XYZ file of C-alpha atoms in Angstrom:
478
model
C 43.805 6.287 13.454
C 40.938 3.959 14.347
C 41.825 0.625 15.755
C 41.622 -2.375 13.490
C 38.607 -4.594 13.316
C 38.893 -7.746 15.340
C 37.930 -11.327 14.489
C 37.054 -14.220 16.707
C 40.032 -15.602 18.634
C 42.366 -12.609 17.747
C 42.387 -11.473 21.344
C 43.602 -14.814 22.574
C 46.285 -15.103 19.811
C 47.497 -11.546 20.539
C 47.694 -12.298 24.264
C 49.670 -15.624 23.693
C 51.973 -13.617 21.303
C 52.924 -11.249 24.090
C 56.158 -12.454 25.796
C 55.124 -11.213 29.244
C 51.814 -13.007 29.090
C 53.480 -16.381 28.080
C 56.035 -16.135 30.853
C 53.479 -15.081 33.459
C 51.278 -17.983 32.422
C 53.953 -20.500 32.939
C 54.942 -18.854 36.260
C 51.294 -19.207 37.429
C 51.315 -22.841 36.538
C 54.501 -23.670 38.538
C 53.413 -21.481 41.464
C 50.039 -23.008 41.853
C 51.211 -26.593 41.810
C 52.468 -26.653 45.505
C 49.175 -25.112 46.576
C 47.147 -27.825 44.858
C 49.484 -30.437 46.339
C 49.014 -29.078 49.840
C 45.308 -29.051 49.620
C 45.326 -32.740 48.400
C 47.581 -34.164 51.032
C 46.284 -32.016 53.933
C 43.307 -34.173 55.108
C 45.194 -37.464 55.460
C 48.181 -35.619 57.049
C 45.964 -33.912 59.689
C 44.086 -37.146 60.336
C 47.362 -39.097 60.837
C 49.476 -36.556 62.679
C 47.130 -33.985 64.319
C 44.363 -36.356 65.235
C 41.771 -34.166 63.300
C 38.316 -35.719 62.744
C 38.372 -37.253 59.342
C 34.915 -35.802 58.648
C 36.165 -32.238 59.283
C 39.552 -32.558 57.370
C 38.032 -32.330 53.904
C 36.323 -29.129 54.762
C 39.530 -27.586 55.866
C 41.049 -28.739 52.527
C 38.251 -26.807 50.808
C 39.037 -23.794 52.982
C 42.653 -24.013 51.907
C 41.708 -23.845 48.273
C 39.432 -20.906 48.947
C 42.256 -19.169 50.791
C 44.408 -19.540 47.664
C 41.734 -18.227 45.454
C 41.213 -15.188 47.781
C 44.893 -14.630 47.911
C 45.315 -14.750 44.209
C 42.333 -12.309 43.719
C 43.815 -9.809 46.242
C 47.137 -9.934 44.469
C 45.441 -9.483 41.032
C 43.452 -6.501 42.216
C 46.167 -4.826 44.317
C 47.933 -1.764 43.036
C 47.730 0.594 39.979
C 49.406 -1.784 37.655
C 46.199 -3.777 37.262
C 44.175 -3.368 34.173
C 43.883 -0.321 31.974
C 45.193 2.129 34.621
C 48.802 1.133 33.782
C 48.481 1.219 30.014
C 48.657 4.888 28.768
C 51.762 6.435 30.327
C 54.804 6.080 32.529
C 53.202 6.849 35.782
C 53.567 3.363 37.131
C 57.056 2.703 38.489
C 58.689 -0.465 36.971
C 59.326 -3.372 39.292
C 62.863 -3.941 40.325
C 61.811 -7.285 41.811
C 59.041 -9.423 40.082
C 55.817 -9.267 42.051
C 55.077 -12.369 44.008
C 58.765 -13.081 44.397
C 58.478 -12.827 48.209
C 55.744 -15.523 48.223
C 57.864 -17.746 46.069
C 60.796 -17.231 48.513
C 58.610 -18.024 51.469
C 57.409 -21.154 49.644
C 60.969 -22.355 49.095
C 61.790 -21.455 52.760
C 58.984 -23.596 54.074
C 60.118 -26.407 51.804
C 63.650 -26.163 53.206
C 62.208 -26.329 56.730
C 60.262 -29.449 55.839
C 63.270 -31.083 54.297
C 65.604 -30.194 57.227
C 63.120 -31.246 59.929
C 61.690 -34.372 58.371
C 59.097 -34.004 61.059
C 55.602 -35.142 59.765
C 53.875 -33.132 62.438
C 55.636 -29.889 61.542
C 54.863 -30.501 57.890
C 51.216 -31.023 58.604
C 51.139 -27.681 60.472
C 52.870 -25.878 57.614
C 50.387 -27.134 54.952
C 47.790 -24.396 55.602
C 50.229 -21.589 54.575
C 51.207 -23.027 51.172
C 47.988 -22.567 49.143
C 47.741 -18.884 50.145
C 51.393 -18.355 49.144
C 50.909 -20.119 45.829
C 47.791 -18.165 45.147
C 49.530 -14.905 45.921
C 52.287 -15.624 43.429
C 49.854 -16.776 40.712
C 47.784 -13.551 41.274
C 51.017 -11.456 40.933
C 51.688 -13.245 37.681
C 48.246 -12.214 36.524
C 49.172 -8.621 37.396
C 52.160 -8.823 35.183
C 50.159 -10.157 32.203
C 47.663 -7.379 32.698
C 50.342 -4.665 32.661
C 51.600 -5.889 29.220
C 48.297 -5.927 27.356
C 45.998 -3.288 25.841
C 42.530 -3.109 27.431
C 40.777 -5.111 24.674
C 43.085 -8.055 25.305
C 42.965 -8.112 29.063
C 40.163 -10.609 29.371
C 42.014 -13.069 27.073
C 45.330 -12.530 28.956
C 43.497 -13.092 32.345
C 41.880 -16.222 30.971
C 45.216 -17.598 29.856
C 46.878 -17.002 33.197
C 43.910 -18.522 35.032
C 43.877 -21.518 32.738
C 47.545 -22.164 33.364
C 47.111 -21.771 37.160
C 44.322 -24.377 37.123
C 46.549 -26.640 34.900
C 48.949 -26.560 37.916
C 46.787 -29.194 39.498
C 48.712 -31.805 37.364
C 51.883 -30.673 39.033
C 50.038 -30.795 42.300
C 49.086 -34.379 41.774
C 52.747 -35.208 41.179
C 53.816 -33.398 44.303
C 51.046 -35.066 46.254
C 52.225 -38.530 45.184
C 55.820 -37.562 46.088
C 54.669 -36.561 49.460
C 52.562 -39.567 50.233
C 54.958 -42.003 48.732
C 58.344 -40.724 49.686
C 57.559 -38.407 52.618
C 58.115 -34.730 53.367
C 61.670 -34.758 52.174
C 60.858 -35.831 48.545
C 57.905 -33.478 48.474
C 59.981 -30.571 49.702
C 62.619 -31.038 46.999
C 60.087 -31.139 44.302
C 58.277 -28.085 45.814
C 61.529 -26.119 45.674
C 61.942 -27.114 41.919
C 58.391 -25.916 41.161
C 58.906 -22.689 43.036
C 62.179 -22.020 41.259
C 60.466 -22.684 37.857
C 57.860 -20.144 38.845
C 60.586 -17.684 39.875
C 62.474 -18.043 36.536
C 59.304 -17.351 34.629
C 58.343 -14.334 36.812
C 61.790 -12.870 36.189
C 61.259 -13.460 32.441
C 57.952 -11.799 32.516
C 59.334 -8.756 34.365
C 62.225 -8.401 31.947
C 59.956 -8.198 28.873
C 57.291 -6.011 30.540
C 58.937 -2.667 29.722
C 59.275 -3.495 25.995
C 55.663 -4.734 25.924
C 54.416 -1.473 27.608
C 56.289 0.481 24.960
C 54.450 -1.416 22.262
C 51.185 -0.677 24.054
C 51.931 3.040 24.268
C 52.711 3.115 20.576
C 49.440 1.492 19.802
C 47.464 3.766 22.045
C 49.136 6.858 20.480
C 47.912 5.713 17.024
C 44.466 4.779 18.275
C 44.024 8.281 19.942
C 44.161 10.065 16.552
C 40.695 11.360 15.809
C 41.249 12.231 12.150
C 43.876 11.645 9.492
C 45.990 14.573 8.388
C 45.232 15.893 4.986
C 47.866 14.886 2.399
C 48.334 16.156 -1.086
C 49.915 13.860 -3.757
C 53.579 14.894 -4.143
C 53.674 17.129 -1.123
C 56.623 15.264 0.311
C 55.139 15.393 3.866
C 57.172 12.985 5.974
C 55.361 9.671 6.338
C 58.040 6.958 6.917
C 61.052 7.775 8.824
C 63.891 5.299 9.718
C 66.325 6.807 12.130
C 69.761 5.460 12.890
C 68.964 1.862 12.161
C 71.700 -0.537 13.297
C 71.811 -4.260 12.751
C 74.396 -7.054 12.908
C 74.155 -10.518 11.681
C 76.954 -12.170 13.757
C 80.153 -10.496 12.781
C 78.607 -8.893 9.697
C 77.512 -5.258 10.384
C 74.736 -4.892 7.839
C 73.240 -1.571 8.875
C 75.295 1.263 10.372
C 73.166 4.246 11.568
C 71.091 4.060 8.493
C 68.645 7.016 8.265
C 65.968 7.550 5.656
C 62.848 9.725 5.185
C 60.045 9.050 2.678
C 57.355 11.680 2.103
C 53.768 11.393 1.093
C 53.319 10.984 -2.730
C 57.049 10.122 -3.060
C 58.529 7.083 -4.751
C 62.035 6.462 -3.464
C 64.292 3.866 -5.107
C 66.484 2.102 -2.577
C 69.541 0.998 -4.500
C 72.863 -0.551 -3.645
C 75.131 -3.457 -4.602
C 74.089 -7.088 -4.145
C 74.193 -7.904 -0.518
C 74.292 -4.296 0.655
C 71.261 -4.828 2.910
C 68.517 -3.289 0.906
C 65.938 -6.065 1.479
C 67.064 -6.220 5.067
C 66.283 -2.542 5.648
C 62.821 -3.010 4.260
C 62.242 -6.071 6.424
C 63.411 -4.089 9.434
C 60.904 -1.312 8.593
C 58.108 -3.763 8.193
C 58.909 -5.418 11.540
C 60.112 -8.750 10.184
C 63.676 -8.207 11.514
C 64.493 -6.644 14.870
C 67.234 -4.041 14.727
C 69.855 -3.661 17.359
C 68.952 0.049 17.719
C 67.138 2.793 15.929
C 63.699 4.170 15.564
C 60.860 3.840 13.026
C 58.270 6.469 12.747
C 55.025 6.059 10.603
C 52.952 9.155 10.097
C 54.471 10.638 13.148
C 53.896 7.651 15.447
C 56.669 5.464 16.849
C 56.028 1.930 15.570
C 59.564 0.574 16.570
C 58.034 -1.926 19.077
C 54.995 -2.947 17.075
C 54.649 -6.428 15.518
C 54.364 -6.782 11.684
C 50.536 -7.132 11.829
C 50.241 -4.052 14.036
C 52.341 -2.042 11.615
C 50.149 -3.312 8.758
C 47.032 -2.119 10.563
C 48.644 1.242 11.217
C 49.133 1.769 7.399
C 52.575 0.194 6.561
C 52.391 -2.343 3.709
C 55.013 -4.670 2.695
C 55.028 -6.826 -0.441
C 57.727 -9.117 -1.867
C 58.247 -10.726 -5.210
C 58.916 -14.019 -3.480
C 55.739 -16.229 -3.740
C 53.477 -13.341 -3.148
C 50.057 -14.946 -3.690
C 48.090 -18.171 -2.985
C 48.292 -20.161 -6.258
C 45.423 -22.571 -5.494
C 43.004 -19.625 -4.778
C 41.353 -17.511 -7.401
C 42.182 -13.834 -7.823
C 39.003 -12.888 -6.035
C 39.712 -15.325 -3.145
C 43.221 -13.931 -2.808
C 41.703 -10.470 -2.525
C 39.161 -11.719 0.019
C 41.931 -13.092 2.198
C 43.628 -9.724 2.189
C 40.369 -7.863 3.069
C 38.956 -10.153 5.715
C 39.994 -7.797 8.518
C 39.135 -4.432 6.941
C 36.083 -5.193 4.772
C 33.812 -7.708 6.556
C 30.602 -6.964 4.560
C 30.119 -8.161 1.002
C 29.136 -4.620 -0.102
C 32.204 -2.863 1.268
C 34.425 -5.618 -0.195
C 32.964 -5.414 -3.621
C 33.293 -1.552 -3.616
C 36.904 -1.638 -2.479
C 37.797 -4.373 -4.940
C 36.262 -2.457 -7.951
C 38.360 0.600 -6.901
C 41.546 -1.401 -6.438
C 41.208 -3.506 -9.660
C 40.719 -0.168 -11.509
C 44.403 0.414 -10.807
C 45.432 -2.946 -12.334
C 43.055 -3.414 -15.431
C 44.734 -6.638 -16.568
C 43.175 -8.331 -13.449
C 39.595 -7.200 -14.163
C 38.690 -9.961 -16.371
C 40.622 -12.698 -14.470
C 38.767 -12.520 -11.094
C 37.686 -16.225 -11.341
C 41.075 -17.447 -12.611
C 43.419 -19.409 -10.229
C 46.268 -17.174 -9.191
C 48.705 -19.973 -10.039
C 47.841 -19.753 -13.786
C 48.375 -15.976 -13.963
C 51.586 -14.691 -15.605
C 54.448 -13.608 -13.228
C 53.579 -10.001 -13.830
C 49.908 -10.461 -13.071
C 50.788 -12.256 -9.868
C 52.966 -9.304 -8.762
C 50.104 -6.849 -9.585
C 47.752 -9.045 -7.491
C 50.156 -9.025 -4.591
C 50.283 -5.148 -4.628
C 46.469 -5.090 -4.870
C 46.212 -7.207 -1.748
C 47.970 -4.549 0.253
C 45.596 -1.721 -0.728
C 42.503 -2.796 1.302
C 43.775 -1.089 4.409
C 44.573 2.129 2.478
C 48.298 2.127 3.354
C 50.156 5.346 3.943
C 53.478 3.726 3.138
C 54.334 0.790 0.828
C 57.543 -1.215 0.874
C 58.102 -3.107 -2.394
C 60.956 -5.721 -2.396
C 62.163 -7.062 -5.768
C 58.711 -7.142 -7.305
C 59.959 -7.406 -10.952
C 62.658 -10.053 -10.415
C 62.392 -12.687 -13.151
C 59.765 -10.823 -15.254
C 59.953 -9.696 -18.827
C 60.332 -6.049 -19.757
C 56.563 -5.368 -20.289
C 55.641 -7.005 -17.037
C 58.318 -5.074 -15.161
C 57.124 -1.828 -16.596
C 53.515 -2.642 -15.539
C 54.432 -3.333 -12.029
C 56.615 -0.278 -11.643
C 53.922 1.915 -13.318
C 51.488 0.768 -10.608
C 53.955 1.804 -7.855
C 54.219 5.265 -9.552
C 50.426 5.578 -9.654
C 50.231 4.801 -5.934
C 52.786 7.429 -5.196
C 50.925 9.977 -7.296
C 47.879 9.152 -5.069
C 49.751 10.099 -1.897
C 51.248 6.862 -0.756
C 54.979 6.897 0.390
C 56.576 4.175 -1.676
C 59.983 2.643 -1.128
C 61.122 0.185 -3.896
C 64.059 -2.149 -4.159
C 64.549 -3.555 -7.654
C 67.370 -4.829 -9.793
C 65.842 -3.155 -12.964
C 67.377 0.229 -12.118
C 67.153 1.568 -15.718
C 63.318 1.141 -15.395
C 62.837 2.088 -11.747
C 65.006 5.258 -11.518
C 63.187 7.308 -14.136
C 59.973 6.691 -12.251
C 61.438 7.551 -8.774
C 61.394 10.952 -7.222
C 64.637 10.345 -5.294
C 67.139 7.550 -4.875
C 68.679 6.239 -1.613
C 71.994 4.506 -1.942
C 72.803 1.948 0.689
C 76.436 1.500 0.980
C 78.707 0.249 3.819
C 75.462 0.016 5.992
C 74.609 3.819 5.626
C 72.223 5.658 3.374
C 73.236 8.314 0.911
C 70.396 10.327 -0.707
C 70.476 11.394 -4.329
C 67.701 13.973 -5.318
C 68.235 13.161 -9.071
C 67.304 9.435 -9.168
C 67.598 9.047 -13.042
C 71.128 10.286 -13.017
C 72.349 7.993 -10.295
C 73.716 5.380 -12.564
C 75.817 7.846 -14.501
C 77.319 9.140 -11.183
C 77.828 5.741 -9.572
C 79.263 3.075 -12.001
C 79.810 0.754 -9.006
C 76.040 0.062 -9.167
C 76.282 -1.505 -12.638
C 76.622 -5.185 -11.238
C 73.306 -4.702 -9.447
C 71.653 -4.194 -12.749
C 73.052 -7.131 -14.542
C 70.046 -9.403 -14.144
C 67.670 -6.664 -15.258
C 69.914 -5.544 -18.162
C 69.998 -9.109 -19.459
C 66.281 -8.832 -20.195
C 66.344 -5.385 -21.927
């Protein structure tokens, strides 16, 4: 499966959305502050306590900054975890202690020495060590960020960490004022606080690194596919697999080892009583809710750790009946928004749009109409059409017909049936079971948190009278 097209700024947004990168960036900001402070206060301290020539001291301060930069660069470049080398597999051993932790401990130790001694001469002699230690810790934070990102995002992640490290100069100004105004003791206490803040963020970054690497490997496995497998409509080839999904909301155990498989060209009706967790299961599959345990496979790839937009790019579409379109935009503008990542040229967009609207003829003549003036059924058809630009292999439909009249409900459900006949694996949750079940290949009953499969979907209501309350709203409109 080819990687999705990227737009300006998407690398930076993706890097900032990665927990390891965010924590590493803040760690770099805290760690670099003592180094900036040491470089700022070094010249007057040496002039006052070590009798250094005032013309030479500033050059030594520049040398201290350079030493911090060199130290950060060496920490960034050292070891196999830097860059793309760490991304594909499990060869790199996970850190038991966050990298740079030794430098942070040394920084806190020096601060304790300065506090205990209150000797200005000793403090002036210790100042040359601090920028190198701060730089080393900041460089190791950059290593953590690099190990959590796919290669295409590495420059953005590196830029974020560097920007935060440079932003540490504001903390350095605060430390410098504390040192020159209150002496070594006040500066030492603040230096310990900054180093502790850096250590906390480094621990947070290390804690999230393993999960972020799993997400990277899942993306790399999908990108490595050279060709899509050939599917035949109705073949039942497994496309979407939810294995042993478990989820709790407080004391409420919503999903209990729920397992479900949907094949290519198959429409599965997910049914159950009100509050059984049907919509929740779809949101878990789409990545909108994080389960306590379980695994989700899409077309053979493990997408459990992927974010919703990454699952969408991989071919998993999710559409809900709750406010599904932009009412102030026209039909064509709504479709353009949906296609901006996958069809960037006007020609490809027009070709795809013609093919998609052929599936929903009622929208053909309403391209210039505002989506807000469309009927409820037309808005739901438009919502489904928006998901088709990325040619999804699986589609999750959550209560698309709620509140619609009978004709509109049938039009929406007929479109889901057409998509299934074209090879898409469709899972539908809907209150109108008398209309949905005859169009479904199978039914999956969600009860007591688990899934029970029924191969004869149309006969389910006759077998399970306890589902009748779930059809009350739909039945009222029949």
